[in-house]
PDB file of C-alpha atoms in Angstrom:
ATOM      1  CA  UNK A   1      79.986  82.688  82.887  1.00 30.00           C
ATOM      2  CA  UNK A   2      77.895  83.359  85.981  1.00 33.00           C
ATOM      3  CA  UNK A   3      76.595  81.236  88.348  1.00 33.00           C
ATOM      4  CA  UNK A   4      73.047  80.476  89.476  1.00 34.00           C
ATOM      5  CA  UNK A   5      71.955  80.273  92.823  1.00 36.00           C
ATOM      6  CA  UNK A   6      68.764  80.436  94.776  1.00 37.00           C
ATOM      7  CA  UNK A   7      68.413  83.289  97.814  1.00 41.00           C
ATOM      8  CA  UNK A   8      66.189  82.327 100.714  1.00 42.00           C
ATOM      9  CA  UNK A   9      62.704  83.053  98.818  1.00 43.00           C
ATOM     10  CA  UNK A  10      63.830  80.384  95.883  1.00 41.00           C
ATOM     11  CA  UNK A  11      63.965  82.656  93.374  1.00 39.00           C
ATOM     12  CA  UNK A  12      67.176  82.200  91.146  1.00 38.00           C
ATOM     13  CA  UNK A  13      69.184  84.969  91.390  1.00 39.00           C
ATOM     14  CA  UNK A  14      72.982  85.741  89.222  1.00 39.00           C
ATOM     15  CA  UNK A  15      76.192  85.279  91.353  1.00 38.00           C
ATOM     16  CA  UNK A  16      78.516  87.612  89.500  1.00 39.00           C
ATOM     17  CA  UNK A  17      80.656  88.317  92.277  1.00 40.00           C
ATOM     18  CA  UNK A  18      82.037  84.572  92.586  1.00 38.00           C
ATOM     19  CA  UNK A  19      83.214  85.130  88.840  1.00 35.00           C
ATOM     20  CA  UNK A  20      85.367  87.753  90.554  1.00 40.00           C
ATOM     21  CA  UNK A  21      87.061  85.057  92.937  1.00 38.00           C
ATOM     22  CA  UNK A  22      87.268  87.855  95.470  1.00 51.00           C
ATOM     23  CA  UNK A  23      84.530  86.921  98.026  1.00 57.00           C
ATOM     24  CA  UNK A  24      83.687  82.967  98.484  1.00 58.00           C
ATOM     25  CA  UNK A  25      80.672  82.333 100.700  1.00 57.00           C
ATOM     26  CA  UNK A  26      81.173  79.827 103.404  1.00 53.00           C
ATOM     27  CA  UNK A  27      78.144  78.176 103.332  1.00 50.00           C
ATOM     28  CA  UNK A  28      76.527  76.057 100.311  1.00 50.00           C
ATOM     29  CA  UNK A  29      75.694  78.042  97.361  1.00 47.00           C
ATOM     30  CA  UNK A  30      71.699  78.349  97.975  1.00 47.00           C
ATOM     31  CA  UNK A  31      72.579  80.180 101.211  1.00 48.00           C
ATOM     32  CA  UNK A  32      74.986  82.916  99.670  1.00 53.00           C
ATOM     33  CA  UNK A  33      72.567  85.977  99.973  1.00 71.00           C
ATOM     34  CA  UNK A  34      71.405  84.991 103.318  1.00 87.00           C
ATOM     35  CA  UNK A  35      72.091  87.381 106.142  1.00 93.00           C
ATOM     36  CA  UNK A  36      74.192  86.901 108.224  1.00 93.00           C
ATOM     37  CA  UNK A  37      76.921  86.522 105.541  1.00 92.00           C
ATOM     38  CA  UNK A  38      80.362  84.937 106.276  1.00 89.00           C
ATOM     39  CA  UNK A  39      82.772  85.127 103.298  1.00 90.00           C
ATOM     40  CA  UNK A  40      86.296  84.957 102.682  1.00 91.00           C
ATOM     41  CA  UNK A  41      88.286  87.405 100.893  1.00 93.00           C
ATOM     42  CA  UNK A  42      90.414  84.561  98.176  1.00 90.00           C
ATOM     43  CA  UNK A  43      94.169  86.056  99.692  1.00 92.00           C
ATOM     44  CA  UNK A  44      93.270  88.660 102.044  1.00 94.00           C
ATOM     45  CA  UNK A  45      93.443  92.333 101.350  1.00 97.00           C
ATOM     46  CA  UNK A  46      95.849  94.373  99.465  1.00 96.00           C
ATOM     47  CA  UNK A  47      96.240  97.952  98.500  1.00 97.00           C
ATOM     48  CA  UNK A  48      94.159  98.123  95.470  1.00 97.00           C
ATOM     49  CA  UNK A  49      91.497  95.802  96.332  1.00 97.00           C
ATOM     50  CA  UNK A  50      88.116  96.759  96.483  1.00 96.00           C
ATOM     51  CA  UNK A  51      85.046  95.017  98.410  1.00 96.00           C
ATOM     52  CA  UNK A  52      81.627  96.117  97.202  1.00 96.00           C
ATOM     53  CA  UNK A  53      78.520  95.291  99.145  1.00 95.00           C
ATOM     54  CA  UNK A  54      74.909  96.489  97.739  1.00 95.00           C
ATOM     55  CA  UNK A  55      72.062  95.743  99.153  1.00 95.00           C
ATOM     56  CA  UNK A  56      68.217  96.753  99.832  1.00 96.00           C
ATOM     57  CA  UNK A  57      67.570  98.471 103.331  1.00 97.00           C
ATOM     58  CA  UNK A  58      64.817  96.924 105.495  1.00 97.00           C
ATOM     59  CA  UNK A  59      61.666  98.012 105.775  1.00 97.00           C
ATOM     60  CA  UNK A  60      62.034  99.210 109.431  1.00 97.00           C
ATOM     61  CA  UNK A  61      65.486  98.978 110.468  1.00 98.00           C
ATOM     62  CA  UNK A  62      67.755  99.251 113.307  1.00 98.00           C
ATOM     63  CA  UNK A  63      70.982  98.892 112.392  1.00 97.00           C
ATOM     64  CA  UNK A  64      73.548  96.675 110.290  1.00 98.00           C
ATOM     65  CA  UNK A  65      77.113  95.776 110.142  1.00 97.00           C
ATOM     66  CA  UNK A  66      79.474  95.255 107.683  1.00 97.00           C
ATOM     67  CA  UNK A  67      82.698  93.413 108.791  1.00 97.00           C
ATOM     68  CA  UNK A  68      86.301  92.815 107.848  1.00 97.00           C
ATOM     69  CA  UNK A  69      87.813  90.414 110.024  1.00 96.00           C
ATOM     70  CA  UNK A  70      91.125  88.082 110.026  1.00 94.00           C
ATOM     71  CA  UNK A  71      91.085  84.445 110.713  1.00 81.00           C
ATOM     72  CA  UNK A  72      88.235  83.155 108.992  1.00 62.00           C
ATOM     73  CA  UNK A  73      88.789  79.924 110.336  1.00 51.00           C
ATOM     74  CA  UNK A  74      86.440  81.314 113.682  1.00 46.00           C
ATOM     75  CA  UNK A  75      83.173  79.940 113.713  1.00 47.00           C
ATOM     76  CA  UNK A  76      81.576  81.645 116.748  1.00 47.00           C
ATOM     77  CA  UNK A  77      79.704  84.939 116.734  1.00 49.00           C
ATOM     78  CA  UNK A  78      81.753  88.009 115.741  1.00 48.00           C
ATOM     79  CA  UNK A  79      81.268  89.671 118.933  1.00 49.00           C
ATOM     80  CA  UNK A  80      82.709  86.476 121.188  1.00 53.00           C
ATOM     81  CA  UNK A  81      85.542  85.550 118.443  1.00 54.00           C
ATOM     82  CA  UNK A  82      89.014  86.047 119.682  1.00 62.00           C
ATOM     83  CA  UNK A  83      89.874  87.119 115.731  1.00 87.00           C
ATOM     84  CA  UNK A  84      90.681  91.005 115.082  1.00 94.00           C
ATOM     85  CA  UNK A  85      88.454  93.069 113.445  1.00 97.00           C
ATOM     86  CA  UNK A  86      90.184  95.428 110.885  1.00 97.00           C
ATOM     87  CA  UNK A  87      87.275  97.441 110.248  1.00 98.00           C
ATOM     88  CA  UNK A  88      83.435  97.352 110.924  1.00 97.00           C
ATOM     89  CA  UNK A  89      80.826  99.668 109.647  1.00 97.00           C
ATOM     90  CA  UNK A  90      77.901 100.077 111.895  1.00 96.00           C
ATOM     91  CA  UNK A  91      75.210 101.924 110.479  1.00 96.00           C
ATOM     92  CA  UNK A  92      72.794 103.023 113.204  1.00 96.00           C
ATOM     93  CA  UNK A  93      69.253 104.454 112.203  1.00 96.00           C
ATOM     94  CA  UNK A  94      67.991 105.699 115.490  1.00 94.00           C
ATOM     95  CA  UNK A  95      70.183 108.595 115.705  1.00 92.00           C
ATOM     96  CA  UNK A  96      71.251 108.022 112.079  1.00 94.00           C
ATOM     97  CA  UNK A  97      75.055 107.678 112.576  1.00 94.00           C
ATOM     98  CA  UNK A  98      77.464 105.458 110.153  1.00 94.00           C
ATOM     99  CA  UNK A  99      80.183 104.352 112.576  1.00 95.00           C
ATOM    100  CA  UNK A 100      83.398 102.236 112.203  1.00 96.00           C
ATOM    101  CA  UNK A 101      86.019 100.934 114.667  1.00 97.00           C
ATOM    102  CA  UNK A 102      88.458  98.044 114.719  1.00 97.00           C
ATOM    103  CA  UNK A 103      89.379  95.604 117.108  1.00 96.00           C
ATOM    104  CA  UNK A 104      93.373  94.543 117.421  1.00 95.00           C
ATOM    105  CA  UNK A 105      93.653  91.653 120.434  1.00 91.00           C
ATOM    106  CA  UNK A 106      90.996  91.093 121.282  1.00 89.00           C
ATOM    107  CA  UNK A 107      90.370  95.511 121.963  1.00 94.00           C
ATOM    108  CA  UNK A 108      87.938  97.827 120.124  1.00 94.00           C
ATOM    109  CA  UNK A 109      88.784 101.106 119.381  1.00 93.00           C
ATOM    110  CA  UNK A 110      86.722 103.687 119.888  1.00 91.00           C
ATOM    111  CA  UNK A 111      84.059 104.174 117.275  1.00 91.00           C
ATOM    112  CA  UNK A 112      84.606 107.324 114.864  1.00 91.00           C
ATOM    113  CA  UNK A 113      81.457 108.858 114.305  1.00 87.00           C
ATOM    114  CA  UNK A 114      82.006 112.162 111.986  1.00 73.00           C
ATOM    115  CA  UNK A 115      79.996 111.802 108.832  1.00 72.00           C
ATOM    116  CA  UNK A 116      78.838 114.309 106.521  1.00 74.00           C
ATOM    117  CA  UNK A 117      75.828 112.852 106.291  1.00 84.00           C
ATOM    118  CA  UNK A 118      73.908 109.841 106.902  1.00 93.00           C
ATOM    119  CA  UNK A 119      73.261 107.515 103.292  1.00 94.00           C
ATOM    120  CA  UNK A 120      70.478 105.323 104.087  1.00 97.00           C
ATOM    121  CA  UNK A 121      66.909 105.044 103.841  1.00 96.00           C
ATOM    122  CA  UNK A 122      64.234 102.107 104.793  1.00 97.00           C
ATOM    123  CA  UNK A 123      63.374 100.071 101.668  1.00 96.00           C
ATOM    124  CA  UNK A 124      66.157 101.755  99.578  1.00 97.00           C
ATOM    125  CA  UNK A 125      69.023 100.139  97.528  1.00 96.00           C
ATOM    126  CA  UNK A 126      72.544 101.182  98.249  1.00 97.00           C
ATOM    127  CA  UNK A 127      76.450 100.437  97.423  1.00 97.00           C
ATOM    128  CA  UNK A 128      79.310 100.268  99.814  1.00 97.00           C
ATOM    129  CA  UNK A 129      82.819 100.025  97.602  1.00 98.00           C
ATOM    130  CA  UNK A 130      85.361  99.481 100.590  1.00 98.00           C
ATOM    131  CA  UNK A 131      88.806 100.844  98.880  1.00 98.00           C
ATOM    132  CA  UNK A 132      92.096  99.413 100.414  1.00 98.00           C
ATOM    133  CA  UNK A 133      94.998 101.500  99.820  1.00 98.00           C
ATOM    134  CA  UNK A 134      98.828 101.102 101.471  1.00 96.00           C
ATOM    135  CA  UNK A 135      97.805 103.326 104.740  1.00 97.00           C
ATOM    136  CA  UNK A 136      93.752 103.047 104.888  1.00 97.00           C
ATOM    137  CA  UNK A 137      90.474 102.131 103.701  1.00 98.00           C
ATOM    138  CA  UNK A 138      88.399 104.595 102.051  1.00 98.00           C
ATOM    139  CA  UNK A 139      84.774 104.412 101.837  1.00 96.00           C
ATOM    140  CA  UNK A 140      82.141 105.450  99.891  1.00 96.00           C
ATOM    141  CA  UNK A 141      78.583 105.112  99.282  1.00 96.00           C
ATOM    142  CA  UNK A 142      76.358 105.682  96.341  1.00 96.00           C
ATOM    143  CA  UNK A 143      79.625 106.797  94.633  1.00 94.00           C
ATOM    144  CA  UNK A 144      80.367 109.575  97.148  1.00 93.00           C
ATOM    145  CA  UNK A 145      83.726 109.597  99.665  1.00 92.00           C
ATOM    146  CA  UNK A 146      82.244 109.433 103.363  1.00 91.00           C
ATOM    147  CA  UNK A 147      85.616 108.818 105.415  1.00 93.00           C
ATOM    148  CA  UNK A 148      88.935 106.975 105.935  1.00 94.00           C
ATOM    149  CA  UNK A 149      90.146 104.503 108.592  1.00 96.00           C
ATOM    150  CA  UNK A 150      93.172 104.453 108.701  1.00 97.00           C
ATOM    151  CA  UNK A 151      94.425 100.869 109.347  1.00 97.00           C
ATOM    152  CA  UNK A 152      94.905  99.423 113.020  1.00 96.00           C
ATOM    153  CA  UNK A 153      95.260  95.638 111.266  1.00 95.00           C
ATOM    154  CA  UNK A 154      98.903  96.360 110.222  1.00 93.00           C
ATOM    155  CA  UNK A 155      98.750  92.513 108.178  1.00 95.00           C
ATOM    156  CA  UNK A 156      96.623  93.556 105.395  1.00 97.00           C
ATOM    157  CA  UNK A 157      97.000  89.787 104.023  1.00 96.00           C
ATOM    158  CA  UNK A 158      95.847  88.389 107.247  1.00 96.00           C
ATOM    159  CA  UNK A 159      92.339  90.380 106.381  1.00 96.00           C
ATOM    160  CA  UNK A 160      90.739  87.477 105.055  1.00 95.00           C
ATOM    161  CA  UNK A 161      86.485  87.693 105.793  1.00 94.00           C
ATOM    162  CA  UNK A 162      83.691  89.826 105.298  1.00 94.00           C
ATOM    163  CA  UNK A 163      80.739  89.309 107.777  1.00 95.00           C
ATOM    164  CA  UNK A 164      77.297  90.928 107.348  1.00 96.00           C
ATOM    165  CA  UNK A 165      74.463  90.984 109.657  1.00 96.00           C
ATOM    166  CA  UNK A 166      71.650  93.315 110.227  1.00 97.00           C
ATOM    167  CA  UNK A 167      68.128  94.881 109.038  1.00 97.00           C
ATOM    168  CA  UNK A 168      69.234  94.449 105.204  1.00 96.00           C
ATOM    169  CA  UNK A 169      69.619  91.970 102.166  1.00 94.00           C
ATOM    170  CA  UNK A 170      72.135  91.385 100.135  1.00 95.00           C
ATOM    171  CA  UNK A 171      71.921  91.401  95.871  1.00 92.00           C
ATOM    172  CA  UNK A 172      75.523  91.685  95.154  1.00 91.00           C
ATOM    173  CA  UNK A 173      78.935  91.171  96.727  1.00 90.00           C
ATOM    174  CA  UNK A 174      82.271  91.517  94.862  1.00 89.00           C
TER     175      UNK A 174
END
């Protein structure tokens, strides 16, 4: 059975991905597609899981992020919470780079930057499928392999959020 929800223009829209019980949204229902996005992941991550984000570019982005954190029990802004970060995707469209760091106590990493190429376009659809296995997360997009990150969040339970923010919106989460 799906659910029924309104996104920010009022048009009903299918929820499919709460079926799933894997991402929750924090806030009410009518809100769900909104970005920024603030979800939990229902008991953290696990080899085997899999987090899949698609979405519509903007029209004339700059960049956007997409999160997994650890205690989602941390209101405040991403980059001022004191929770660790096990892996955020930055994709940046002025030099057209898809990056992804960590941060473990309160300390980034550095950003890896090597990408065979860069998957995005302005006012184009896309899928992230975030693939947690026992020693990293691989990623791909559009159903191609981009990279690995290997994990500095050794407590793959204690990954328990996905955050979103940036020049995009959000049809489906799961």
């Amino acid at each position: 059975m799906a659910v029924q929800a309104a996104d920010s223009d009022g048009r009903n829209v299918e929820l499919e991905h709460l079926n799933h019980v894997l991402i929750s949204p924090d806030k009410d229902l009518s809100r769900v597609l909104t970005v920024p996005f603030s979800g939990r992941i229902r008991g953290g991550m696990r080899p085997g899981k899999k987090i899949l984000v698609m979405g519509i570019v903007d029209q004339e982005p700059e960049s956007f992020d997409v999160s997994l954190t650890c205690g989602r029990d941390s209101e405040t802004d991403e980059d001022e919470a004191p929770c660790d970060v096990a892996l955020k995707l930055s994709a940046r469209f002025s030099d057209r780079q898809f990056l992804r760091s960590a941060r473990v106590s309160g300390k980034w990493t550095g950003e890896e930057v090597s990408t065979s190429y860069f998957p995005f376009l302005p006012e184009q659809p896309f899928r992230v499928e975030i693939h947690c296995e026992h020693q990293r997360f691989r990623i791909f997009v559009d159903g191609h392999s981009l990279f690995d990150f290997y994990h500095k969040v050794k407590s793959l339970p204690s990954i328990d959020s996905v955050r979103i923010r940036g020049d995009l919106q959000i049809t489906k989460l799961g």
